[in-house]
Short mmCIF file of C-alpha atoms in Angstrom, two decimals:
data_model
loop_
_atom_site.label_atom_id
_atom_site.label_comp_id
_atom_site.label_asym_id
_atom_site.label_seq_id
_atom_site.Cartn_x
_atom_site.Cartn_y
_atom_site.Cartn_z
CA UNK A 20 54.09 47.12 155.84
CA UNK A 21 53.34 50.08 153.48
CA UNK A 22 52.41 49.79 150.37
CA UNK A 23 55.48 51.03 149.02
CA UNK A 24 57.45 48.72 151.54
CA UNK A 25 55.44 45.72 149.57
CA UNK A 26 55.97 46.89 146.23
CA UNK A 27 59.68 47.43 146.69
CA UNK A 28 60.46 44.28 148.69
CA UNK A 29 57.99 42.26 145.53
CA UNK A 30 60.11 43.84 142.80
CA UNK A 31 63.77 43.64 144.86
CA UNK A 32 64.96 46.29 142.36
CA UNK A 33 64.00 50.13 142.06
CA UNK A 34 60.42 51.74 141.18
CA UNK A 35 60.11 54.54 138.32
CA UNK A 36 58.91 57.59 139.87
CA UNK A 37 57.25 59.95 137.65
CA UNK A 38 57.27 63.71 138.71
CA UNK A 39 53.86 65.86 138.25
CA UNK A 40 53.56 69.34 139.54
CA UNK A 41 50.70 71.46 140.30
CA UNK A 42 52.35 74.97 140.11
CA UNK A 43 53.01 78.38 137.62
CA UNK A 44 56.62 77.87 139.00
CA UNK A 45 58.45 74.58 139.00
CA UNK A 46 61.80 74.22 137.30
CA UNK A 47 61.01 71.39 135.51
CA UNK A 48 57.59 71.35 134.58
CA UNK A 49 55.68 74.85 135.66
CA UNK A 50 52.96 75.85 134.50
CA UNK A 51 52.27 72.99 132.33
CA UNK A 52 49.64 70.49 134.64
CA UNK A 53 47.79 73.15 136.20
CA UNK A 54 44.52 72.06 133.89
CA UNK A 55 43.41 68.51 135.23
CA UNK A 56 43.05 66.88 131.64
CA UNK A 57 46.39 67.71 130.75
CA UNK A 58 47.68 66.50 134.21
CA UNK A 59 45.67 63.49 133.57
CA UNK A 60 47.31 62.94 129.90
CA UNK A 61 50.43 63.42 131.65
CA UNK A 62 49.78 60.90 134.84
CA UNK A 63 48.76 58.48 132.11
CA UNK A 64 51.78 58.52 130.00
CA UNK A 65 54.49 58.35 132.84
CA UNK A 66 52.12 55.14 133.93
CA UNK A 67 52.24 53.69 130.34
CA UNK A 68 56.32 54.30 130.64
CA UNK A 69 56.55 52.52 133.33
CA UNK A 70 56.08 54.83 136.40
CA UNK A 71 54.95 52.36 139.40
CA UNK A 72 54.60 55.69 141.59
CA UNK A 73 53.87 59.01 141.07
CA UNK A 74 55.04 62.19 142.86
CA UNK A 75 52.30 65.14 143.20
CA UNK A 76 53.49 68.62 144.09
CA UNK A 77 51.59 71.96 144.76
CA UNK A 78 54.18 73.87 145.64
CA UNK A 79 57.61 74.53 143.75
CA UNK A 80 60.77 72.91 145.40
CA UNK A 81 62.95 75.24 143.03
CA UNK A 82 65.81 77.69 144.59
CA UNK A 83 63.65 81.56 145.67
CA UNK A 84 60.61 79.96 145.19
CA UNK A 85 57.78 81.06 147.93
CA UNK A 86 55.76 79.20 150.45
CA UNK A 87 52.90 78.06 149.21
CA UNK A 88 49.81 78.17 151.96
CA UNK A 89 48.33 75.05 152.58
CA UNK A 90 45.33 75.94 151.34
CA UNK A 91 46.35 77.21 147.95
CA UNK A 92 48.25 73.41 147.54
CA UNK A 93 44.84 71.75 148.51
CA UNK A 94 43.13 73.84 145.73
CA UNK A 95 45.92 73.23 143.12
CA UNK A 96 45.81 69.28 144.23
CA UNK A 97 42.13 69.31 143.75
CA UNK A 98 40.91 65.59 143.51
CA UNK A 99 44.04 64.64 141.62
CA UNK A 100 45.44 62.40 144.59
CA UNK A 101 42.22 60.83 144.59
CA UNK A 102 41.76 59.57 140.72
CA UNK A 103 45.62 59.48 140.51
CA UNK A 104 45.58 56.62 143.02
CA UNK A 105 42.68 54.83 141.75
CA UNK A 106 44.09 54.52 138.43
CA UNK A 107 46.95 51.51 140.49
CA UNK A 108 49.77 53.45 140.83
CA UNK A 109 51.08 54.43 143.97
CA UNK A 110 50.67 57.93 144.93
CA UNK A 111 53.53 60.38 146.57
CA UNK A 112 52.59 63.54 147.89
CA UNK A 113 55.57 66.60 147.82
CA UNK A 114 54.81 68.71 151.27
CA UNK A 115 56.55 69.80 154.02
CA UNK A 116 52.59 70.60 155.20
CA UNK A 117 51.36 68.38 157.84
CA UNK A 118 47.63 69.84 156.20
CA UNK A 119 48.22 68.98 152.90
CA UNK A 120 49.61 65.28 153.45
CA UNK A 121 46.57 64.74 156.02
CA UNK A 122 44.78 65.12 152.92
CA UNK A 123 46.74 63.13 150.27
CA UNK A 124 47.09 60.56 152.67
CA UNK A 125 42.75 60.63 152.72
CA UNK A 126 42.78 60.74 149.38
CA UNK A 127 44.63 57.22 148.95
CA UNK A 128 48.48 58.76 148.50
CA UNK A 129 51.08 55.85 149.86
CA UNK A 130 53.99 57.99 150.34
CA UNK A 131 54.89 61.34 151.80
CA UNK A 132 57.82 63.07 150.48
CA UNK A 133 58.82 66.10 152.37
CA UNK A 134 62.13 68.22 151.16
CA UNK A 135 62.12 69.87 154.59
CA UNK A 136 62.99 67.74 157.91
CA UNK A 137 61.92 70.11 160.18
CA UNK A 138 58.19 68.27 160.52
CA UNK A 139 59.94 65.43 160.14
CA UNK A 140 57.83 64.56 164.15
CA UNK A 141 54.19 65.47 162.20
CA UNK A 142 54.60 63.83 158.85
CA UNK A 143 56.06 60.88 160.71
CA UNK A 144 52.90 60.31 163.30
CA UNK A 145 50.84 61.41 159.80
CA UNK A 146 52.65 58.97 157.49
CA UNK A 147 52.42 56.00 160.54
CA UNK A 148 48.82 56.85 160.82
CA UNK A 149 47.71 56.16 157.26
CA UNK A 150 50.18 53.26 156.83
CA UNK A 151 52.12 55.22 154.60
CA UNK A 152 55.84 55.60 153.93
CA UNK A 153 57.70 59.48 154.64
CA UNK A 154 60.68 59.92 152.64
CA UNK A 155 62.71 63.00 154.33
CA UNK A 156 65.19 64.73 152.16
CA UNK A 157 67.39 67.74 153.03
CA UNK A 158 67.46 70.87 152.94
CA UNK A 159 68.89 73.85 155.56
CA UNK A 160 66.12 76.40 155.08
CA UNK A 161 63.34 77.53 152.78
CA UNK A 162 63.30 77.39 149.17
CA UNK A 163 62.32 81.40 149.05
CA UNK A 164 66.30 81.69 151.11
CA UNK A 165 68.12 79.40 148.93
CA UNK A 166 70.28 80.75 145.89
CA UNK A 167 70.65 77.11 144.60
CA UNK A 168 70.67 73.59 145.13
CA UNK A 169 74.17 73.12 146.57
CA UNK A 170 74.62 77.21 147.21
CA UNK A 171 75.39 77.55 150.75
CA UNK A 172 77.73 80.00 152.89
CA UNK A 173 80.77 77.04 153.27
CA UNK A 174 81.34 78.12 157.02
CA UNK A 175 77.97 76.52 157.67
CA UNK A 176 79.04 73.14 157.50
CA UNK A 177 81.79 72.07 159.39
CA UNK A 178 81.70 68.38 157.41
CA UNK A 179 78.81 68.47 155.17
CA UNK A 180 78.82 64.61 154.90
CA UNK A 181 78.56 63.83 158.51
CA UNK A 182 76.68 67.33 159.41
CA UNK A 183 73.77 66.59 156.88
CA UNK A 184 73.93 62.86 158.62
CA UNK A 185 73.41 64.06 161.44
CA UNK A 186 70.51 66.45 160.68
CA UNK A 187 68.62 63.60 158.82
CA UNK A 188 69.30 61.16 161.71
CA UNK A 189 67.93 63.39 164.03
CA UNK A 190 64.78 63.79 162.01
CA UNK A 191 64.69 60.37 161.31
CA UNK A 192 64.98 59.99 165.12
CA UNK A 193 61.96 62.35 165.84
CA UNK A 194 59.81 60.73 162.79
CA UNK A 195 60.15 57.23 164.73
CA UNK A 196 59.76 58.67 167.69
CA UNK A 197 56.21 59.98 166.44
CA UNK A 198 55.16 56.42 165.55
CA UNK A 199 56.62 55.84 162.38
CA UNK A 200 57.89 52.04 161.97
CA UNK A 201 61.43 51.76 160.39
CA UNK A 202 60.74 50.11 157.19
CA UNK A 203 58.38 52.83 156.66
CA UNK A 204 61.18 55.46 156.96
CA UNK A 205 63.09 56.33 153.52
#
């Protein structure tokens, strides 16, 4: 069972998530965390709110925004997965880079959360290794293509319900498939 898995099925109601990201460019919070102390003060105060887990990201999840190489997310990360998760909270890591969560997961993160499903397969034998949870979320392409959130040409889907269903199924399918037990799949 994953440590999310436990903390979950202990509580039997939802976890607050607080959000922390590590780039110049993030809609919600750019910029402003780059300097460790100040994403320390701000890792601290989402804790003392409440925040059971928190979500680090090096690389901006907002519409245009450009890859990010793994390497430049390791350097923005730094050892912030590392203190993050000794200070008892659980620890998310935001990649879609088998690289990067190899080395959150290291570092003592719980959870990998990856907007993209293509390496759904990676993350999931990565994730199973490390007795983690992988949370897969969708998206049809990369940020740097996307015009928005919910911007997309409408002959693309032919029913968005059941075609994004059956894109997240599918990656679901290849995540298990890598080794990844079910209750660790989100």
């Amino acid at each position: 069972m994953t440590p999310l898995r436990a903390r979950l099925d202990a509580r039997k109601s939802a976890l607050l998530m607080g959000i922390l990201n590590r780039t110049p460019d993030s809609f919600s919070d750019g910029g402003r965390f780059l300097d460790d102390a100040a994403a320390l003060a701000q890792v601290d105060a989402m804790i003392a709110e409440g925040a059971e887990l928190i979500d680090l990201g090096a690389e901006s999840t907002r519409p245009g925004a450009e890859a990010v190489p793994a390497r430049e997310q390791l350097a923005r990360l730094g050892d912030l997965v590392r203190v993050v998760s000794r200070r008892g909270t659980l620890v998310s890591i935001d990649t879609t880079s088998p690289e990067v969560a190899e080395r959150a997961l290291r570092d003592g993160a719980a959870v990998v959360n990856s907007i993209s499903l293509e390496p759904a397969a990676e993350l999931g034998a990565l994730a199973a290794k490390h007795g983690a949870a992988l949370v897969l979320m969708h998206s049809r392409g990369p940020m740097s293509a996307m015009a928005g959130f919910s911007v997309y040409a409408d002959e693309a889907y032919g029913d968005v319900v059941a075609d994004v269903a059956r894109e997240w199924l599918a990656a679901a399918d290849r995540a298990l498939a890598a080794g990844l037990p079910r209750e660790s799949l989100l």
